[in-house]
Amino acid sequence: MQFVGAGIAVFTGVGSGIGEGMAAAKAVEAVGRQPEAFGKITVTMIIGQAVAETTGLYGLIIAIMCMSK
């Protein structure tokens, strides 16, 4: 049963990957429309991706904890 829990926990990486890809796509689109705002857009995107990545890392940690039982 622990392997099922670990497998489900790993799926959080899929969600965070999709979210980060969508954020990057929208940031590129925004820079294309407003090149002068490149700095602000990039900083905001990086902060947002860092927050989105934490869910993936939490899922990885939970999966490792499930596997080590």
JSON list of N, CA and C in Angstrom, two decimals:
[
{"chain": "A", "resi": 1, "resn": "MET", "atom": "N", "xyz": [0.82, -1.20, 0.00]},
{"chain": "A", "resi": 1, "resn": "MET", "atom": "CA", "xyz": [0.00, 0.00, 0.00]},
{"chain": "A", "resi": 1, "resn": "MET", "atom": "C", "xyz": [0.86, 1.26, 0.00]},
{"chain": "A", "resi": 2, "resn": "GLN", "atom": "N", "xyz": [2.06, 1.16, 0.59]},
{"chain": "A", "resi": 2, "resn": "GLN", "atom": "CA", "xyz": [2.92, 2.34, 0.64]},
{"chain": "A", "resi": 2, "resn": "GLN", "atom": "C", "xyz": [3.37, 2.75, -0.76]},
{"chain": "A", "resi": 3, "resn": "PHE", "atom": "N", "xyz": [3.48, 1.78, -1.68]},
{"chain": "A", "resi": 3, "resn": "PHE", "atom": "CA", "xyz": [3.88, 2.11, -3.04]},
{"chain": "A", "resi": 3, "resn": "PHE", "atom": "C", "xyz": [2.79, 2.90, -3.77]},
{"chain": "A", "resi": 4, "resn": "VAL", "atom": "N", "xyz": [1.55, 2.58, -3.48]},
{"chain": "A", "resi": 4, "resn": "VAL", "atom": "CA", "xyz": [0.43, 3.32, -4.07]},
{"chain": "A", "resi": 4, "resn": "VAL", "atom": "C", "xyz": [0.45, 4.76, -3.57]},
{"chain": "A", "resi": 5, "resn": "GLY", "atom": "N", "xyz": [0.66, 4.93, -2.27]},
{"chain": "A", "resi": 5, "resn": "GLY", "atom": "CA", "xyz": [0.73, 6.28, -1.71]},
{"chain": "A", "resi": 5, "resn": "GLY", "atom": "C", "xyz": [1.89, 7.07, -2.29]},
{"chain": "A", "resi": 6, "resn": "ALA", "atom": "N", "xyz": [3.03, 6.42, -2.47]},
{"chain": "A", "resi": 6, "resn": "ALA", "atom": "CA", "xyz": [4.18, 7.10, -3.06]},
{"chain": "A", "resi": 6, "resn": "ALA", "atom": "C", "xyz": [3.91, 7.48, -4.50]},
{"chain": "A", "resi": 7, "resn": "GLY", "atom": "N", "xyz": [3.25, 6.59, -5.24]},
{"chain": "A", "resi": 7, "resn": "GLY", "atom": "CA", "xyz": [2.92, 6.89, -6.63]},
{"chain": "A", "resi": 7, "resn": "GLY", "atom": "C", "xyz": [1.97, 8.06, -6.76]},
{"chain": "A", "resi": 8, "resn": "ILE", "atom": "N", "xyz": [0.98, 8.11, -5.88]},
{"chain": "A", "resi": 8, "resn": "ILE", "atom": "CA", "xyz": [0.03, 9.22, -5.90]},
{"chain": "A", "resi": 8, "resn": "ILE", "atom": "C", "xyz": [0.74, 10.52, -5.52]},
{"chain": "A", "resi": 9, "resn": "ALA", "atom": "N", "xyz": [1.64, 10.47, -4.56]},
{"chain": "A", "resi": 9, "resn": "ALA", "atom": "CA", "xyz": [2.36, 11.67, -4.13]},
{"chain": "A", "resi": 9, "resn": "ALA", "atom": "C", "xyz": [3.25, 12.21, -5.24]},
{"chain": "A", "resi": 10, "resn": "VAL", "atom": "N", "xyz": [3.77, 11.33, -6.08]},
{"chain": "A", "resi": 10, "resn": "VAL", "atom": "CA", "xyz": [4.64, 11.78, -7.16]},
{"chain": "A", "resi": 10, "resn": "VAL", "atom": "C", "xyz": [3.85, 12.57, -8.20]},
{"chain": "A", "resi": 11, "resn": "PHE", "atom": "N", "xyz": [2.55, 12.34, -8.31]},
{"chain": "A", "resi": 11, "resn": "PHE", "atom": "CA", "xyz": [1.74, 13.07, -9.28]},
{"chain": "A", "resi": 11, "resn": "PHE", "atom": "C", "xyz": [1.68, 14.57, -8.99]},
{"chain": "A", "resi": 12, "resn": "THR", "atom": "N", "xyz": [2.06, 15.00, -7.80]},
{"chain": "A", "resi": 12, "resn": "THR", "atom": "CA", "xyz": [2.10, 16.44, -7.54]},
{"chain": "A", "resi": 12, "resn": "THR", "atom": "C", "xyz": [3.13, 17.11, -8.43]},
{"chain": "A", "resi": 13, "resn": "GLY", "atom": "N", "xyz": [4.15, 16.37, -8.84]},
{"chain": "A", "resi": 13, "resn": "GLY", "atom": "CA", "xyz": [5.14, 16.91, -9.76]},
{"chain": "A", "resi": 13, "resn": "GLY", "atom": "C", "xyz": [4.54, 17.22, -11.12]},
{"chain": "A", "resi": 14, "resn": "VAL", "atom": "N", "xyz": [3.57, 16.42, -11.53]},
{"chain": "A", "resi": 14, "resn": "VAL", "atom": "CA", "xyz": [2.90, 16.66, -12.81]},
{"chain": "A", "resi": 14, "resn": "VAL", "atom": "C", "xyz": [2.14, 17.98, -12.75]},
{"chain": "A", "resi": 15, "resn": "GLY", "atom": "N", "xyz": [1.41, 18.19, -11.68]},
{"chain": "A", "resi": 15, "resn": "GLY", "atom": "CA", "xyz": [0.65, 19.43, -11.53]},
{"chain": "A", "resi": 15, "resn": "GLY", "atom": "C", "xyz": [1.53, 20.66, -11.47]},
{"chain": "A", "resi": 16, "resn": "SER", "atom": "N", "xyz": [2.61, 20.57, -10.72]},
{"chain": "A", "resi": 16, "resn": "SER", "atom": "CA", "xyz": [3.48, 21.74, -10.62]},
{"chain": "A", "resi": 16, "resn": "SER", "atom": "C", "xyz": [4.21, 21.98, -11.94]},
{"chain": "A", "resi": 17, "resn": "GLY", "atom": "N", "xyz": [4.54, 20.92, -12.67]},
{"chain": "A", "resi": 17, "resn": "GLY", "atom": "CA", "xyz": [5.19, 21.09, -13.97]},
{"chain": "A", "resi": 17, "resn": "GLY", "atom": "C", "xyz": [4.28, 21.77, -14.98]},
{"chain": "A", "resi": 18, "resn": "ILE", "atom": "N", "xyz": [3.02, 21.37, -14.99]},
{"chain": "A", "resi": 18, "resn": "ILE", "atom": "CA", "xyz": [2.06, 22.00, -15.89]},
{"chain": "A", "resi": 18, "resn": "ILE", "atom": "C", "xyz": [1.87, 23.46, -15.52]},
{"chain": "A", "resi": 19, "resn": "GLY", "atom": "N", "xyz": [1.75, 23.73, -14.23]},
{"chain": "A", "resi": 19, "resn": "GLY", "atom": "CA", "xyz": [1.58, 25.12, -13.78]},
{"chain": "A", "resi": 19, "resn": "GLY", "atom": "C", "xyz": [2.77, 26.00, -14.12]},
{"chain": "A", "resi": 20, "resn": "GLU", "atom": "N", "xyz": [3.96, 25.48, -13.93]},
{"chain": "A", "resi": 20, "resn": "GLU", "atom": "CA", "xyz": [5.16, 26.25, -14.25]},
{"chain": "A", "resi": 20, "resn": "GLU", "atom": "C", "xyz": [5.27, 26.50, -15.75]},
{"chain": "A", "resi": 21, "resn": "GLY", "atom": "N", "xyz": [4.91, 25.52, -16.55]},
{"chain": "A", "resi": 21, "resn": "GLY", "atom": "CA", "xyz": [4.94, 25.71, -18.00]},
{"chain": "A", "resi": 21, "resn": "GLY", "atom": "C", "xyz": [3.95, 26.77, -18.46]},
{"chain": "A", "resi": 22, "resn": "MET", "atom": "N", "xyz": [2.76, 26.75, -17.87]},
{"chain": "A", "resi": 22, "resn": "MET", "atom": "CA", "xyz": [1.77, 27.76, -18.22]},
{"chain": "A", "resi": 22, "resn": "MET", "atom": "C", "xyz": [2.22, 29.15, -17.79]},
{"chain": "A", "resi": 23, "resn": "ALA", "atom": "N", "xyz": [2.85, 29.25, -16.62]},
{"chain": "A", "resi": 23, "resn": "ALA", "atom": "CA", "xyz": [3.34, 30.55, -16.15]},
{"chain": "A", "resi": 23, "resn": "ALA", "atom": "C", "xyz": [4.43, 31.07, -17.07]},
{"chain": "A", "resi": 24, "resn": "ALA", "atom": "N", "xyz": [5.34, 30.21, -17.49]},
{"chain": "A", "resi": 24, "resn": "ALA", "atom": "CA", "xyz": [6.41, 30.63, -18.39]},
{"chain": "A", "resi": 24, "resn": "ALA", "atom": "C", "xyz": [5.84, 31.08, -19.73]},
{"chain": "A", "resi": 25, "resn": "ALA", "atom": "N", "xyz": [4.84, 30.35, -20.23]},
{"chain": "A", "resi": 25, "resn": "ALA", "atom": "CA", "xyz": [4.23, 30.72, -21.51]},
{"chain": "A", "resi": 25, "resn": "ALA", "atom": "C", "xyz": [3.57, 32.09, -21.43]},
{"chain": "A", "resi": 26, "resn": "LYS", "atom": "N", "xyz": [2.86, 32.34, -20.35]},
{"chain": "A", "resi": 26, "resn": "LYS", "atom": "CA", "xyz": [2.20, 33.64, -20.19]},
{"chain": "A", "resi": 26, "resn": "LYS", "atom": "C", "xyz": [3.22, 34.76, -20.01]},
{"chain": "A", "resi": 27, "resn": "ALA", "atom": "N", "xyz": [4.34, 34.46, -19.34]},
{"chain": "A", "resi": 27, "resn": "ALA", "atom": "CA", "xyz": [5.38, 35.48, -19.16]},
{"chain": "A", "resi": 27, "resn": "ALA", "atom": "C", "xyz": [6.01, 35.84, -20.50]},
{"chain": "A", "resi": 28, "resn": "VAL", "atom": "N", "xyz": [6.28, 34.84, -21.33]},
{"chain": "A", "resi": 28, "resn": "VAL", "atom": "CA", "xyz": [6.84, 35.11, -22.65]},
{"chain": "A", "resi": 28, "resn": "VAL", "atom": "C", "xyz": [5.86, 35.92, -23.49]},
{"chain": "A", "resi": 29, "resn": "GLU", "atom": "N", "xyz": [4.59, 35.57, -23.38]},
{"chain": "A", "resi": 29, "resn": "GLU", "atom": "CA", "xyz": [3.56, 36.32, -24.10]},
{"chain": "A", "resi": 29, "resn": "GLU", "atom": "C", "xyz": [3.50, 37.77, -23.63]},
{"chain": "A", "resi": 30, "resn": "ALA", "atom": "N", "xyz": [3.60, 37.97, -22.32]},
{"chain": "A", "resi": 30, "resn": "ALA", "atom": "CA", "xyz": [3.56, 39.33, -21.77]},
{"chain": "A", "resi": 30, "resn": "ALA", "atom": "C", "xyz": [4.77, 40.14, -22.19]},
{"chain": "A", "resi": 31, "resn": "VAL", "atom": "N", "xyz": [5.95, 39.52, -22.22]},
{"chain": "A", "resi": 31, "resn": "VAL", "atom": "CA", "xyz": [7.16, 40.23, -22.66]},
{"chain": "A", "resi": 31, "resn": "VAL", "atom": "C", "xyz": [7.05, 40.58, -24.14]},
{"chain": "A", "resi": 32, "resn": "GLY", "atom": "N", "xyz": [6.42, 39.71, -24.91]},
{"chain": "A", "resi": 32, "resn": "GLY", "atom": "CA", "xyz": [6.21, 40.00, -26.33]},
{"chain": "A", "resi": 32, "resn": "GLY", "atom": "C", "xyz": [5.32, 41.21, -26.53]},
{"chain": "A", "resi": 33, "resn": "ARG", "atom": "N", "xyz": [4.34, 41.38, -25.66]},
{"chain": "A", "resi": 33, "resn": "ARG", "atom": "CA", "xyz": [3.43, 42.52, -25.76]},
{"chain": "A", "resi": 33, "resn": "ARG", "atom": "C", "xyz": [4.03, 43.79, -25.17]},
{"chain": "A", "resi": 34, "resn": "GLN", "atom": "N", "xyz": [4.83, 43.64, -24.11]},
{"chain": "A", "resi": 34, "resn": "GLN", "atom": "CA", "xyz": [5.39, 44.80, -23.39]},
{"chain": "A", "resi": 34, "resn": "GLN", "atom": "C", "xyz": [6.86, 44.55, -23.07]},
{"chain": "A", "resi": 35, "resn": "PRO", "atom": "N", "xyz": [7.74, 44.70, -24.05]},
{"chain": "A", "resi": 35, "resn": "PRO", "atom": "CA", "xyz": [9.16, 44.39, -23.82]},
{"chain": "A", "resi": 35, "resn": "PRO", "atom": "C", "xyz": [9.82, 45.26, -22.74]},
{"chain": "A", "resi": 36, "resn": "GLU", "atom": "N", "xyz": [9.32, 46.45, -22.53]},
{"chain": "A", "resi": 36, "resn": "GLU", "atom": "CA", "xyz": [9.93, 47.33, -21.53]},
{"chain": "A", "resi": 36, "resn": "GLU", "atom": "C", "xyz": [9.69, 46.85, -20.10]},
{"chain": "A", "resi": 37, "resn": "ALA", "atom": "N", "xyz": [8.74, 45.95, -19.91]},
{"chain": "A", "resi": 37, "resn": "ALA", "atom": "CA", "xyz": [8.44, 45.41, -18.57]},
{"chain": "A", "resi": 37, "resn": "ALA", "atom": "C", "xyz": [9.12, 44.07, -18.33]},
{"chain": "A", "resi": 38, "resn": "PHE", "atom": "N", "xyz": [10.16, 43.77, -19.10]},
{"chain": "A", "resi": 38, "resn": "PHE", "atom": "CA", "xyz": [10.84, 42.48, -19.02]},
{"chain": "A", "resi": 38, "resn": "PHE", "atom": "C", "xyz": [11.30, 42.16, -17.60]},
{"chain": "A", "resi": 39, "resn": "GLY", "atom": "N", "xyz": [11.93, 43.10, -16.92]},
{"chain": "A", "resi": 39, "resn": "GLY", "atom": "CA", "xyz": [12.46, 42.87, -15.58]},
{"chain": "A", "resi": 39, "resn": "GLY", "atom": "C", "xyz": [11.39, 42.51, -14.57]},
{"chain": "A", "resi": 40, "resn": "LYS", "atom": "N", "xyz": [10.32, 43.29, -14.54]},
{"chain": "A", "resi": 40, "resn": "LYS", "atom": "CA", "xyz": [9.23, 43.04, -13.59]},
{"chain": "A", "resi": 40, "resn": "LYS", "atom": "C", "xyz": [8.54, 41.70, -13.87]},
{"chain": "A", "resi": 41, "resn": "ILE", "atom": "N", "xyz": [8.32, 41.42, -15.15]},
{"chain": "A", "resi": 41, "resn": "ILE", "atom": "CA", "xyz": [7.64, 40.18, -15.51]},
{"chain": "A", "resi": 41, "resn": "ILE", "atom": "C", "xyz": [8.49, 38.98, -15.14]},
{"chain": "A", "resi": 42, "resn": "THR", "atom": "N", "xyz": [9.79, 39.07, -15.41]},
{"chain": "A", "resi": 42, "resn": "THR", "atom": "CA", "xyz": [10.69, 37.95, -15.12]},
{"chain": "A", "resi": 42, "resn": "THR", "atom": "C", "xyz": [10.76, 37.68, -13.62]},
{"chain": "A", "resi": 43, "resn": "VAL", "atom": "N", "xyz": [10.90, 38.72, -12.82]},
{"chain": "A", "resi": 43, "resn": "VAL", "atom": "CA", "xyz": [10.98, 38.54, -11.37]},
{"chain": "A", "resi": 43, "resn": "VAL", "atom": "C", "xyz": [9.69, 37.93, -10.83]},
{"chain": "A", "resi": 44, "resn": "THR", "atom": "N", "xyz": [8.56, 38.43, -11.28]},
{"chain": "A", "resi": 44, "resn": "THR", "atom": "CA", "xyz": [7.28, 37.90, -10.83]},
{"chain": "A", "resi": 44, "resn": "THR", "atom": "C", "xyz": [7.11, 36.45, -11.25]},
{"chain": "A", "resi": 45, "resn": "MET", "atom": "N", "xyz": [7.53, 36.11, -12.48]},
{"chain": "A", "resi": 45, "resn": "MET", "atom": "CA", "xyz": [7.42, 34.74, -12.95]},
{"chain": "A", "resi": 45, "resn": "MET", "atom": "C", "xyz": [8.30, 33.80, -12.12]},
{"chain": "A", "resi": 46, "resn": "ILE", "atom": "N", "xyz": [9.52, 34.21, -11.82]},
{"chain": "A", "resi": 46, "resn": "ILE", "atom": "CA", "xyz": [10.42, 33.36, -11.06]},
{"chain": "A", "resi": 46, "resn": "ILE", "atom": "C", "xyz": [9.89, 33.12, -9.65]},
{"chain": "A", "resi": 47, "resn": "ILE", "atom": "N", "xyz": [9.35, 34.15, -9.02]},
{"chain": "A", "resi": 47, "resn": "ILE", "atom": "CA", "xyz": [8.77, 33.98, -7.68]},
{"chain": "A", "resi": 47, "resn": "ILE", "atom": "C", "xyz": [7.57, 33.03, -7.75]},
{"chain": "A", "resi": 48, "resn": "GLY", "atom": "N", "xyz": [6.73, 33.21, -8.74]},
{"chain": "A", "resi": 48, "resn": "GLY", "atom": "CA", "xyz": [5.57, 32.33, -8.90]},
{"chain": "A", "resi": 48, "resn": "GLY", "atom": "C", "xyz": [5.96, 30.89, -9.17]},
{"chain": "A", "resi": 49, "resn": "GLN", "atom": "N", "xyz": [6.99, 30.69, -9.97]},
{"chain": "A", "resi": 49, "resn": "GLN", "atom": "CA", "xyz": [7.43, 29.33, -10.24]},
{"chain": "A", "resi": 49, "resn": "GLN", "atom": "C", "xyz": [8.07, 28.69, -9.02]},
{"chain": "A", "resi": 50, "resn": "ALA", "atom": "N", "xyz": [8.74, 29.49, -8.21]},
{"chain": "A", "resi": 50, "resn": "ALA", "atom": "CA", "xyz": [9.32, 28.95, -6.97]},
{"chain": "A", "resi": 50, "resn": "ALA", "atom": "C", "xyz": [8.21, 28.47, -6.03]},
{"chain": "A", "resi": 51, "resn": "VAL", "atom": "N", "xyz": [7.14, 29.24, -5.95]},
{"chain": "A", "resi": 51, "resn": "VAL", "atom": "CA", "xyz": [6.01, 28.85, -5.10]},
{"chain": "A", "resi": 51, "resn": "VAL", "atom": "C", "xyz": [5.35, 27.58, -5.66]},
{"chain": "A", "resi": 52, "resn": "ALA", "atom": "N", "xyz": [5.20, 27.51, -6.99]},
{"chain": "A", "resi": 52, "resn": "ALA", "atom": "CA", "xyz": [4.59, 26.33, -7.60]},
{"chain": "A", "resi": 52, "resn": "ALA", "atom": "C", "xyz": [5.47, 25.10, -7.44]},
{"chain": "A", "resi": 53, "resn": "GLU", "atom": "N", "xyz": [6.77, 25.28, -7.44]},
{"chain": "A", "resi": 53, "resn": "GLU", "atom": "CA", "xyz": [7.69, 24.15, -7.32]},
{"chain": "A", "resi": 53, "resn": "GLU", "atom": "C", "xyz": [7.65, 23.54, -5.93]},
{"chain": "A", "resi": 54, "resn": "THR", "atom": "N", "xyz": [7.28, 24.33, -4.92]},
{"chain": "A", "resi": 54, "resn": "THR", "atom": "CA", "xyz": [7.25, 23.78, -3.56]},
{"chain": "A", "resi": 54, "resn": "THR", "atom": "C", "xyz": [6.25, 22.63, -3.45]},
{"chain": "A", "resi": 55, "resn": "THR", "atom": "N", "xyz": [5.14, 22.69, -4.18]},
{"chain": "A", "resi": 55, "resn": "THR", "atom": "CA", "xyz": [4.19, 21.58, -4.12]},
{"chain": "A", "resi": 55, "resn": "THR", "atom": "C", "xyz": [4.80, 20.31, -4.68]},
{"chain": "A", "resi": 56, "resn": "GLY", "atom": "N", "xyz": [5.57, 20.44, -5.75]},
{"chain": "A", "resi": 56, "resn": "GLY", "atom": "CA", "xyz": [6.26, 19.28, -6.30]},
{"chain": "A", "resi": 56, "resn": "GLY", "atom": "C", "xyz": [7.28, 18.71, -5.34]},
{"chain": "A", "resi": 57, "resn": "LEU", "atom": "N", "xyz": [8.00, 19.59, -4.67]},
{"chain": "A", "resi": 57, "resn": "LEU", "atom": "CA", "xyz": [9.00, 19.12, -3.70]},
{"chain": "A", "resi": 57, "resn": "LEU", "atom": "C", "xyz": [8.34, 18.45, -2.50]},
{"chain": "A", "resi": 58, "resn": "TYR", "atom": "N", "xyz": [7.21, 19.01, -2.04]},
{"chain": "A", "resi": 58, "resn": "TYR", "atom": "CA", "xyz": [6.49, 18.37, -0.94]},
{"chain": "A", "resi": 58, "resn": "TYR", "atom": "C", "xyz": [6.02, 16.98, -1.35]},
{"chain": "A", "resi": 59, "resn": "GLY", "atom": "N", "xyz": [5.53, 16.84, -2.56]},
{"chain": "A", "resi": 59, "resn": "GLY", "atom": "CA", "xyz": [5.11, 15.54, -3.05]},
{"chain": "A", "resi": 59, "resn": "GLY", "atom": "C", "xyz": [6.26, 14.55, -3.10]},
{"chain": "A", "resi": 60, "resn": "LEU", "atom": "N", "xyz": [7.43, 15.02, -3.53]},
{"chain": "A", "resi": 60, "resn": "LEU", "atom": "CA", "xyz": [8.61, 14.15, -3.57]},
{"chain": "A", "resi": 60, "resn": "LEU", "atom": "C", "xyz": [9.01, 13.71, -2.17]},
{"chain": "A", "resi": 61, "resn": "ILE", "atom": "N", "xyz": [8.99, 14.64, -1.23]},
{"chain": "A", "resi": 61, "resn": "ILE", "atom": "CA", "xyz": [9.34, 14.31, 0.16]},
{"chain": "A", "resi": 61, "resn": "ILE", "atom": "C", "xyz": [8.36, 13.29, 0.74]},
{"chain": "A", "resi": 62, "resn": "ILE", "atom": "N", "xyz": [7.08, 13.49, 0.48]},
{"chain": "A", "resi": 62, "resn": "ILE", "atom": "CA", "xyz": [6.07, 12.55, 0.98]},
{"chain": "A", "resi": 62, "resn": "ILE", "atom": "C", "xyz": [6.26, 11.18, 0.34]},
{"chain": "A", "resi": 63, "resn": "ALA", "atom": "N", "xyz": [6.58, 11.15, -0.96]},
{"chain": "A", "resi": 63, "resn": "ALA", "atom": "CA", "xyz": [6.81, 9.87, -1.63]},
{"chain": "A", "resi": 63, "resn": "ALA", "atom": "C", "xyz": [8.01, 9.15, -1.03]},
{"chain": "A", "resi": 64, "resn": "ILE", "atom": "N", "xyz": [9.08, 9.88, -0.75]},
{"chain": "A", "resi": 64, "resn": "ILE", "atom": "CA", "xyz": [10.26, 9.27, -0.14]},
{"chain": "A", "resi": 64, "resn": "ILE", "atom": "C", "xyz": [9.93, 8.75, 1.25]},
{"chain": "A", "resi": 65, "resn": "MET", "atom": "N", "xyz": [9.14, 9.52, 2.01]},
{"chain": "A", "resi": 65, "resn": "MET", "atom": "CA", "xyz": [8.75, 9.07, 3.34]},
{"chain": "A", "resi": 65, "resn": "MET", "atom": "C", "xyz": [7.89, 7.81, 3.27]},
{"chain": "A", "resi": 66, "resn": "CYS", "atom": "N", "xyz": [7.00, 7.73, 2.28]},
{"chain": "A", "resi": 66, "resn": "CYS", "atom": "CA", "xyz": [6.17, 6.54, 2.12]},
{"chain": "A", "resi": 66, "resn": "CYS", "atom": "C", "xyz": [7.01, 5.32, 1.76]},
{"chain": "A", "resi": 67, "resn": "MET", "atom": "N", "xyz": [8.02, 5.53, 0.94]},
{"chain": "A", "resi": 67, "resn": "MET", "atom": "CA", "xyz": [8.86, 4.41, 0.51]},
{"chain": "A", "resi": 67, "resn": "MET", "atom": "C", "xyz": [9.79, 3.91, 1.61]},
{"chain": "A", "resi": 68, "resn": "SER", "atom": "N", "xyz": [10.13, 4.78, 2.56]},
{"chain": "A", "resi": 68, "resn": "SER", "atom": "CA", "xyz": [11.10, 4.39, 3.58]},
{"chain": "A", "resi": 68, "resn": "SER", "atom": "C", "xyz": [10.46, 3.69, 4.78]},
{"chain": "A", "resi": 69, "resn": "LYS", "atom": "N", "xyz": [9.16, 3.56, 4.80]},
{"chain": "A", "resi": 69, "resn": "LYS", "atom": "CA", "xyz": [8.48, 2.89, 5.93]},
{"chain": "A", "resi": 69, "resn": "LYS", "atom": "C", "xyz": [8.72, 1.41, 5.90]}
]
